[in-house]
Short mmCIF file of C-alpha atoms and ligand atoms in Angstrom, two decimals:
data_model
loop_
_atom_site.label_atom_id
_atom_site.label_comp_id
_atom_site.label_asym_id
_atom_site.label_seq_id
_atom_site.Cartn_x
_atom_site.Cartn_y
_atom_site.Cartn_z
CA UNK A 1 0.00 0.00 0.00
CA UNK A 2 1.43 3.54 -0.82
CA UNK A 3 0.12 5.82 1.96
CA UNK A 4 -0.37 9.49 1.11
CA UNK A 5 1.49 9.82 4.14
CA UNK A 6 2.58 8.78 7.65
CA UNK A 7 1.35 9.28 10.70
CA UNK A 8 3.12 8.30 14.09
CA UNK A 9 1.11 5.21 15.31
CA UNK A 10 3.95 3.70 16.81
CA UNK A 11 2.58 1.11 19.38
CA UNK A 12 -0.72 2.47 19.40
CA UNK A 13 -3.41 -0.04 20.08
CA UNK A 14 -5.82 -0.12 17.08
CA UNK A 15 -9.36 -1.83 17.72
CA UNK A 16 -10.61 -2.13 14.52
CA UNK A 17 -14.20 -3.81 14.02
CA UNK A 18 -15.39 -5.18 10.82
CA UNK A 19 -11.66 -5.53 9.91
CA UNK A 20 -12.62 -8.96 8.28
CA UNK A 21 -14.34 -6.42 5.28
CA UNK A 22 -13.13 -4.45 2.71
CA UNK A 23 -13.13 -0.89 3.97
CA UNK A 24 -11.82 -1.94 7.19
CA UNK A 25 -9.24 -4.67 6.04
CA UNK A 26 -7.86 -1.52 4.29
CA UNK A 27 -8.22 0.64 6.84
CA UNK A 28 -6.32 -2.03 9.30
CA UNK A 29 -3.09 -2.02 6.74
CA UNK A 30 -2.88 1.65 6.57
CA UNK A 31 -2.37 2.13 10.26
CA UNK A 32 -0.58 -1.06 10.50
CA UNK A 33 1.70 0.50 8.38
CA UNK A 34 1.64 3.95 10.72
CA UNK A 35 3.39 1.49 13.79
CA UNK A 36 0.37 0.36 15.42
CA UNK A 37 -0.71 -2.79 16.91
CA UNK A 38 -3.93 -3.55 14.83
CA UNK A 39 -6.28 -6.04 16.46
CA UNK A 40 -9.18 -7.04 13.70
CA UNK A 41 -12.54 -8.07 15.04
CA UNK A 42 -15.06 -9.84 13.11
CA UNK A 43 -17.80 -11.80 13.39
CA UNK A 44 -16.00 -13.48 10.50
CA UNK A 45 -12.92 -14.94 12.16
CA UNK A 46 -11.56 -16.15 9.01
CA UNK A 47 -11.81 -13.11 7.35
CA UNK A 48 -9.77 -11.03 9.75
CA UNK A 49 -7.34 -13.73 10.55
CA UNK A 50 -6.66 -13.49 6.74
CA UNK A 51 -6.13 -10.19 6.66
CA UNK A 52 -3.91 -10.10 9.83
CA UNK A 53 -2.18 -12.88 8.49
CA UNK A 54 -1.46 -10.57 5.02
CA UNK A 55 -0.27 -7.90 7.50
CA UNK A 56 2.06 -10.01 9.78
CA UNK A 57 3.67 -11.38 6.82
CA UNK A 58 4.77 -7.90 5.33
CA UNK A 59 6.49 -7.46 8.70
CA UNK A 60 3.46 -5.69 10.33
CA UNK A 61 1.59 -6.26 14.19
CA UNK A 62 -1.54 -7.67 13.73
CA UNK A 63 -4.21 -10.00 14.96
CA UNK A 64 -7.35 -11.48 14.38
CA UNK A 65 -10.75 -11.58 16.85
CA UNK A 66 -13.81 -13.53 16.51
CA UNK A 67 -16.61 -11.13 17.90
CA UNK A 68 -20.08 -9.61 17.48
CA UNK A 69 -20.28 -6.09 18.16
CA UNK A 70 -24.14 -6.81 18.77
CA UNK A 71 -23.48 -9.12 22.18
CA UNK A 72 -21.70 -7.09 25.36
CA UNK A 73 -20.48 -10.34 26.57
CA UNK A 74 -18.45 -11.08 23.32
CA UNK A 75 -16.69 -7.60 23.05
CA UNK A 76 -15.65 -7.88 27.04
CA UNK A 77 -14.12 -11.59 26.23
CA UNK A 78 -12.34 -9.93 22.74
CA UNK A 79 -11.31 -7.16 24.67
CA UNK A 80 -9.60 -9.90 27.73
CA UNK A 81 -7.82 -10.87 25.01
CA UNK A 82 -6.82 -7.98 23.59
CA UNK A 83 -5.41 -6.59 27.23
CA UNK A 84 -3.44 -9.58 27.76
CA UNK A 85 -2.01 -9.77 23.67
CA UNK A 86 -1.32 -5.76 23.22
CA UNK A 87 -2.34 -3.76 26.70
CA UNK A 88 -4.93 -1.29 26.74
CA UNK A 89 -7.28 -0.34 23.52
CA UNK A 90 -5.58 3.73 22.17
CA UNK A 91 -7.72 4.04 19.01
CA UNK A 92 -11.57 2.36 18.06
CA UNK A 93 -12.50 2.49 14.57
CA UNK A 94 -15.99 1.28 14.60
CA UNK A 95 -16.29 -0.24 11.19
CA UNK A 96 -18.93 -3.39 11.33
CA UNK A 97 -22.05 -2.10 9.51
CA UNK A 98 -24.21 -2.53 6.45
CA UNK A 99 -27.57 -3.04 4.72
CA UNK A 100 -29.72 -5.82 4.96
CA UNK A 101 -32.32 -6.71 1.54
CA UNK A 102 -34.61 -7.39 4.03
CA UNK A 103 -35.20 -3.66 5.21
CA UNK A 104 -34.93 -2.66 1.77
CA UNK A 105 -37.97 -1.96 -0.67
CA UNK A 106 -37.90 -3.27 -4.34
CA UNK A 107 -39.30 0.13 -5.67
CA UNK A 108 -37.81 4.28 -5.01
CA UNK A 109 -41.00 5.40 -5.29
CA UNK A 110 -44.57 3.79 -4.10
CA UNK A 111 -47.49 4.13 -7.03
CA UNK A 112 -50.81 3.84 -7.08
CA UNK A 113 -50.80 0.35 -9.08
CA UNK A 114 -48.05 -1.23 -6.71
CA UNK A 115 -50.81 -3.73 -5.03
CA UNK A 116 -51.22 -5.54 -8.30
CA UNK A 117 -47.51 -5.97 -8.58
CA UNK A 118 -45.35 -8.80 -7.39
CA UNK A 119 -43.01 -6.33 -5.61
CA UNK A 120 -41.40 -5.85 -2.19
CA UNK A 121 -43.23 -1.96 -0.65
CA UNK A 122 -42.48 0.03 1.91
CA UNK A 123 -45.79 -1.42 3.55
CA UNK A 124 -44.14 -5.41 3.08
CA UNK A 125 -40.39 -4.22 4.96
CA UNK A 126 -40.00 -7.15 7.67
CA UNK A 127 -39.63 -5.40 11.19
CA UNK A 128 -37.12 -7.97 12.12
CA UNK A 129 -34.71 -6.62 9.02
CA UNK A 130 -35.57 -2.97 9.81
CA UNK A 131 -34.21 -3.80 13.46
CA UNK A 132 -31.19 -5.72 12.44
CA UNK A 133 -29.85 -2.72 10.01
CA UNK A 134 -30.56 -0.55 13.07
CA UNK A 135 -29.10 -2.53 15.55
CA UNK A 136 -25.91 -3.41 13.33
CA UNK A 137 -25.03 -0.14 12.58
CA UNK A 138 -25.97 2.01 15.65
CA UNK A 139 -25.53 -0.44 18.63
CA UNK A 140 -22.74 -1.73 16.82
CA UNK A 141 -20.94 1.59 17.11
CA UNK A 142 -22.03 2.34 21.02
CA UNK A 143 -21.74 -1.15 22.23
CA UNK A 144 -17.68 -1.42 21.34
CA UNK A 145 -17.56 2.15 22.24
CA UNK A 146 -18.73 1.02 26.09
CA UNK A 147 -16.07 -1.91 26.05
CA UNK A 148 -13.37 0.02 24.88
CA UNK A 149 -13.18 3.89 25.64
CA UNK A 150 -13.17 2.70 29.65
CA UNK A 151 -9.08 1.78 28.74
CA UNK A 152 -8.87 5.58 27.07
CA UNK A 153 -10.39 7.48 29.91
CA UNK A 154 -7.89 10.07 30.87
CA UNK A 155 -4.50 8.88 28.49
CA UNK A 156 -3.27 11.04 25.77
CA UNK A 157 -3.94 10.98 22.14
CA UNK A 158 -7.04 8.31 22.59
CA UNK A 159 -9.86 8.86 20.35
CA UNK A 160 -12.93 6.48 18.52
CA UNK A 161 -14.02 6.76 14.75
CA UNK A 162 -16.99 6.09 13.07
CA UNK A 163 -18.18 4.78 9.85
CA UNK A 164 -21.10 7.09 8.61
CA UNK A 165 -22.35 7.03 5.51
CA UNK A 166 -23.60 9.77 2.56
CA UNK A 167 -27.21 8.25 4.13
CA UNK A 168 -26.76 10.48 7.18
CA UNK A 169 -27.25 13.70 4.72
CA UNK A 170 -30.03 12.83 3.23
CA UNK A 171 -31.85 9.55 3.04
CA UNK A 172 -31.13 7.20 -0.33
CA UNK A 173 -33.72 5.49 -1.71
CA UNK A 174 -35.07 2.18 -0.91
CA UNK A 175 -33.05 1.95 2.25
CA UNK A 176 -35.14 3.45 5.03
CA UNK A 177 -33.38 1.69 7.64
CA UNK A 178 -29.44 1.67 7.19
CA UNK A 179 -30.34 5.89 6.00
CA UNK A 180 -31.86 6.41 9.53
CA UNK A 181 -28.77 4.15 11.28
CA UNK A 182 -25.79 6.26 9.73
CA UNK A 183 -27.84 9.38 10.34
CA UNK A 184 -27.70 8.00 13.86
CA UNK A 185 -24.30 7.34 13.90
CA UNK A 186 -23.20 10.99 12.76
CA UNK A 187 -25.32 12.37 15.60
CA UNK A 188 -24.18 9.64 18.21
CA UNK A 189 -20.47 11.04 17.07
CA UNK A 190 -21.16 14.22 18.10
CA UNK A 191 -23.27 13.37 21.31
CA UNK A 192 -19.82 10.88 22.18
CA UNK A 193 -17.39 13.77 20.94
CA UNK A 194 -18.95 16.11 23.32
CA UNK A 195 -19.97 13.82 26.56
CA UNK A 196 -15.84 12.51 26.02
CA UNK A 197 -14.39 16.58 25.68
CA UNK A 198 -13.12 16.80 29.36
CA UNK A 199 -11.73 13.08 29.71
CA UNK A 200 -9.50 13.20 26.60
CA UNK A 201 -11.13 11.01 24.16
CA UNK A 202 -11.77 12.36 20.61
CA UNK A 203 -14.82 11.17 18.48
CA UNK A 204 -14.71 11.49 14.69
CA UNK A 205 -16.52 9.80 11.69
CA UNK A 206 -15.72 9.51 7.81
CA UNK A 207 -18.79 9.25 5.35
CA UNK A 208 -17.39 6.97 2.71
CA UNK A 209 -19.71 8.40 -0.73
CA UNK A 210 -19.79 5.12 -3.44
CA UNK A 211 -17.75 2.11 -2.72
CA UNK A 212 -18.77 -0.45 -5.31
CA UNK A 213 -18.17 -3.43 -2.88
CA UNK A 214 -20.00 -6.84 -1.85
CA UNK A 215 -22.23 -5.22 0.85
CA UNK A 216 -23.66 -3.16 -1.96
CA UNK A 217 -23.08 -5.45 -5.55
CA UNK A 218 -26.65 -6.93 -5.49
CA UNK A 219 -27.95 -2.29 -5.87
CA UNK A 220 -24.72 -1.84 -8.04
CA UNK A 221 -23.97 -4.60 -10.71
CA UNK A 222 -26.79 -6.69 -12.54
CA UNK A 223 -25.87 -10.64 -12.85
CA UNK A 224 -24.35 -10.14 -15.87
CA UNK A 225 -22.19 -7.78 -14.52
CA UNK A 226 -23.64 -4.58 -16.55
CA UNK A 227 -23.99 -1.60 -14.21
CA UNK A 228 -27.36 -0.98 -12.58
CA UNK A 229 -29.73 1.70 -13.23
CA UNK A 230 -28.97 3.20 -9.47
CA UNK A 231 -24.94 3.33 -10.71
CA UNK A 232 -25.76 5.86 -13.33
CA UNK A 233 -27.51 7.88 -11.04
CA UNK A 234 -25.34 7.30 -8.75
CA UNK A 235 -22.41 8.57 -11.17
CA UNK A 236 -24.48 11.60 -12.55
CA UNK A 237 -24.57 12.75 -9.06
CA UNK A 238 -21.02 12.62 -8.39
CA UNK A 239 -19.31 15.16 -9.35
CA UNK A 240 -16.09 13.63 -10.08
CA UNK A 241 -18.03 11.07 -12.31
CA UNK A 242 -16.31 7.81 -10.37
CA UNK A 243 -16.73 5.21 -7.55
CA UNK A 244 -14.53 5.87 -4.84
CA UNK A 245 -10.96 3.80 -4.19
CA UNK A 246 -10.75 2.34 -1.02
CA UNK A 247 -7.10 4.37 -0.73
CA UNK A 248 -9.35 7.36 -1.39
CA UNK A 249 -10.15 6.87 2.52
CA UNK A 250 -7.16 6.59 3.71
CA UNK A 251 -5.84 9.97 4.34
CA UNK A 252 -9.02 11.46 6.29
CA UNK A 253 -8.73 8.41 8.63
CA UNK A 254 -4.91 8.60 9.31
CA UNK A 255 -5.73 12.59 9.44
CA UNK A 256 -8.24 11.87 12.30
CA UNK A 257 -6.92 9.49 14.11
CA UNK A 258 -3.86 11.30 14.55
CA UNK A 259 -3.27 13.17 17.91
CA UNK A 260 -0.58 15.34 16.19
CA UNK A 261 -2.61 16.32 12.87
CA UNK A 262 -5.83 16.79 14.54
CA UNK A 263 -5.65 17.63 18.38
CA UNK A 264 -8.30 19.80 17.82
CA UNK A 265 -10.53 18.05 16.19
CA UNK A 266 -13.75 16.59 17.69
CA UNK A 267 -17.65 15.44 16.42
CA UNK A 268 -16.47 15.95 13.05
CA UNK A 269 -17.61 13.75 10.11
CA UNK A 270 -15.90 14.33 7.30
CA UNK A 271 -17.71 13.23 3.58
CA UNK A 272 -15.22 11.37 1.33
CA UNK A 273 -17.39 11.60 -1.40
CA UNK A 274 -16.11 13.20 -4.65
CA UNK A 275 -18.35 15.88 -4.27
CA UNK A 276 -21.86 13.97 -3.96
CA UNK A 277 -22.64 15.70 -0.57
CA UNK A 278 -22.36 19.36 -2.26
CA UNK A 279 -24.50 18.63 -5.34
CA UNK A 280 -28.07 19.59 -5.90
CA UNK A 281 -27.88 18.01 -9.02
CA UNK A 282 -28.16 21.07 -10.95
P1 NAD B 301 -18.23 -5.32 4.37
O1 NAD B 301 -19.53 -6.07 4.33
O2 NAD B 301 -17.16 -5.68 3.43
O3 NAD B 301 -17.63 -5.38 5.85
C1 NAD B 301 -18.41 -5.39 7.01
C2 NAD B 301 -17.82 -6.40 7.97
O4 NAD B 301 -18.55 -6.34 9.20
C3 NAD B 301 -17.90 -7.84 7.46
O5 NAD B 301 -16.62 -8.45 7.47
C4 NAD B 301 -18.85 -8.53 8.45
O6 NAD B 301 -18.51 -9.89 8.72
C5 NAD B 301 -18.67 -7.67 9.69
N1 NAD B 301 -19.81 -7.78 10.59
C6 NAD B 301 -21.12 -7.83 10.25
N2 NAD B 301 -21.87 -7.98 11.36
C7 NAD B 301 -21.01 -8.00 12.42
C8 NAD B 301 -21.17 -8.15 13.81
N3 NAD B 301 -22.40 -8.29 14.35
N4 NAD B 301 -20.09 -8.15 14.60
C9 NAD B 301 -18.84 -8.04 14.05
N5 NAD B 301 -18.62 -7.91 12.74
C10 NAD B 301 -19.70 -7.89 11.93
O7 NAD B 301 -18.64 -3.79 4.25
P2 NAD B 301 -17.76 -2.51 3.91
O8 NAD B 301 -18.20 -1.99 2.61
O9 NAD B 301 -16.33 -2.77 4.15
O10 NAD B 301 -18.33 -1.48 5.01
C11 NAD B 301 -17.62 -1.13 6.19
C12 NAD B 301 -18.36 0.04 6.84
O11 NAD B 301 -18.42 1.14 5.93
C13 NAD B 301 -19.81 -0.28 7.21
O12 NAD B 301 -20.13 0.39 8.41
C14 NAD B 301 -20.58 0.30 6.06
O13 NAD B 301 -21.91 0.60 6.44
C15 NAD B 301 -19.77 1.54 5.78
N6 NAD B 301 -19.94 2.14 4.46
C16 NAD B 301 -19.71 1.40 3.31
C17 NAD B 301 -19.86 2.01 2.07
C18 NAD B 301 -19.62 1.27 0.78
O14 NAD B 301 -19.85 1.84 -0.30
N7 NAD B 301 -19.17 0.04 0.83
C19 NAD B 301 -20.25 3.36 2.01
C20 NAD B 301 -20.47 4.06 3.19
C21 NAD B 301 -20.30 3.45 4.40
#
């Protein structure tokens, strides 16, 4: 990985959920790479045991956690572990997240013929999947953030990030649930950011814009691979015309969770987006 640039990490003790996913596998490398200790959770084990492996083997310190950031019981085990492999947790990135087809309607906008249609409404959403997009993304970001800003109260340069999304701006389509989650998240970043201020624990969040990745292939890509109807909009209303790269997230992150480059800087989210946030369309 080519880093845009370093930041001093060195022996930091990265908590990194989700890490057994794309966004967060890369996210794990990059501060790997800074001189921290990355520990990946996942519900996944494999998946971030892979990844840790792939950073051990360039030489980096890294290991894999099985855990659900849903069940207090199983981040308090992980984070036994983690005391006893590494010490106490320095930085959370709260990455574990996503949609869920079953709190997501078939249709972006209802009309008046949709009860003759074989199609998934607004009206059909199972409450079960509306919960479980909740609960994933906004309980999964204050549950580790119980179990693991108790080892940053009071030491320097300590501080959580979020994963938000462009949802928290203004709802997308289709997705009632995971919009209303990351809008959560943003606010719970700023509620955390402040209620944290006089204990020495920063709270930021990125907004990754368009990712083209597995949690989001089935809205993206048709079967045959041809893009979607949602990835031309999508495209059309961003103004630098492309999906993002995952590297494109690297440098707000490392920028955040840096005590040196942003000492200052608290209940921010910042949009990596390529302008989709800013456009009206017009
Ligand atoms: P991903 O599906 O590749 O990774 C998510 C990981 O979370 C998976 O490895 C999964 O096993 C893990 N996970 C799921 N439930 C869990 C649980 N209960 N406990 C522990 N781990 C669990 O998704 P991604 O695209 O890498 O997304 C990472 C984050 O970024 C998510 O919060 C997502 O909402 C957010 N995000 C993604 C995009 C995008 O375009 N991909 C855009 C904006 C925000």
């Amino acid at each position: 990985m080519k880093l845009p640039f370093k930041v001093d990490l060195k022996d930091k003790v990265v908590v990194i959920t989700g890490a057994g996913g794309i966004i967060c596998s890369h996210l794990a490398r990059a501060v790997a790479e800074c001189g921290a200790k990355v520990c990946l959770l996942d519900l996944n084990k494999d998946a971030a045991d892979a990844y840790a492996k792939e950073i051990v083997n360039d030489g980096y310190v890294a290991k894999g956690y099985a855990c659900n950031v849903l069940e207090k019981e199983s981040l308090e085990a992980c984070h036994e572990e983690i005391l006893k492999d590494f010490g106490k947790c320095d930085i959370l990135i709260n990455g574990a997240g996503g949609n869920n087809p079953r709190a997501t309607t078939d249709n972006e906008y209802a009309e008046l013929d949709d009860a003759t249609k074989e199609i998934k409404t607004f009206f059909d959403l199972d409450k079960s999947g509306v919960e479980f997009v909740f609960n994933l993304n906004f309980i999964g970001t204050l549950l580790p953030s119980q179990v693991f800003a108790k080892d940053m109260i009071g030491r320097k340069g300590c501080n959580i990030l979020n994963i938000s999304s462009m949802n928290a701006y203004t709802p997308l389509t289709k997705i009632p649930a995971y919009s209303g989650a990351k809008a959560a998240v943003t606010n719970f970043t700023q509620w955390l950011a402040v209620h944290f201020s006089h204990v020495g624990i920063r709270v930021n969040a990125i907004a990754p814009g368009f990712f083209s990745t597995k949690q989001n292939a089935k809205l993206l890509w048709n079967e045959d691979g041809t893009p979607t109807a949602r990835t031309g909009k999508i495209l059309a209303a961003t103004p630098m015309g492309r999906f993002g790269e995952l590297d494109d997230l690297v440098g707000a992150t490392l920028f955040l969770l840096s005590n040196d480059a942003a000492n200052f800087v608290t209940g921010v989210t910042i949009p990596i987006d390529g302008g989709f946030s800013s456009y009206s369309g017009v």
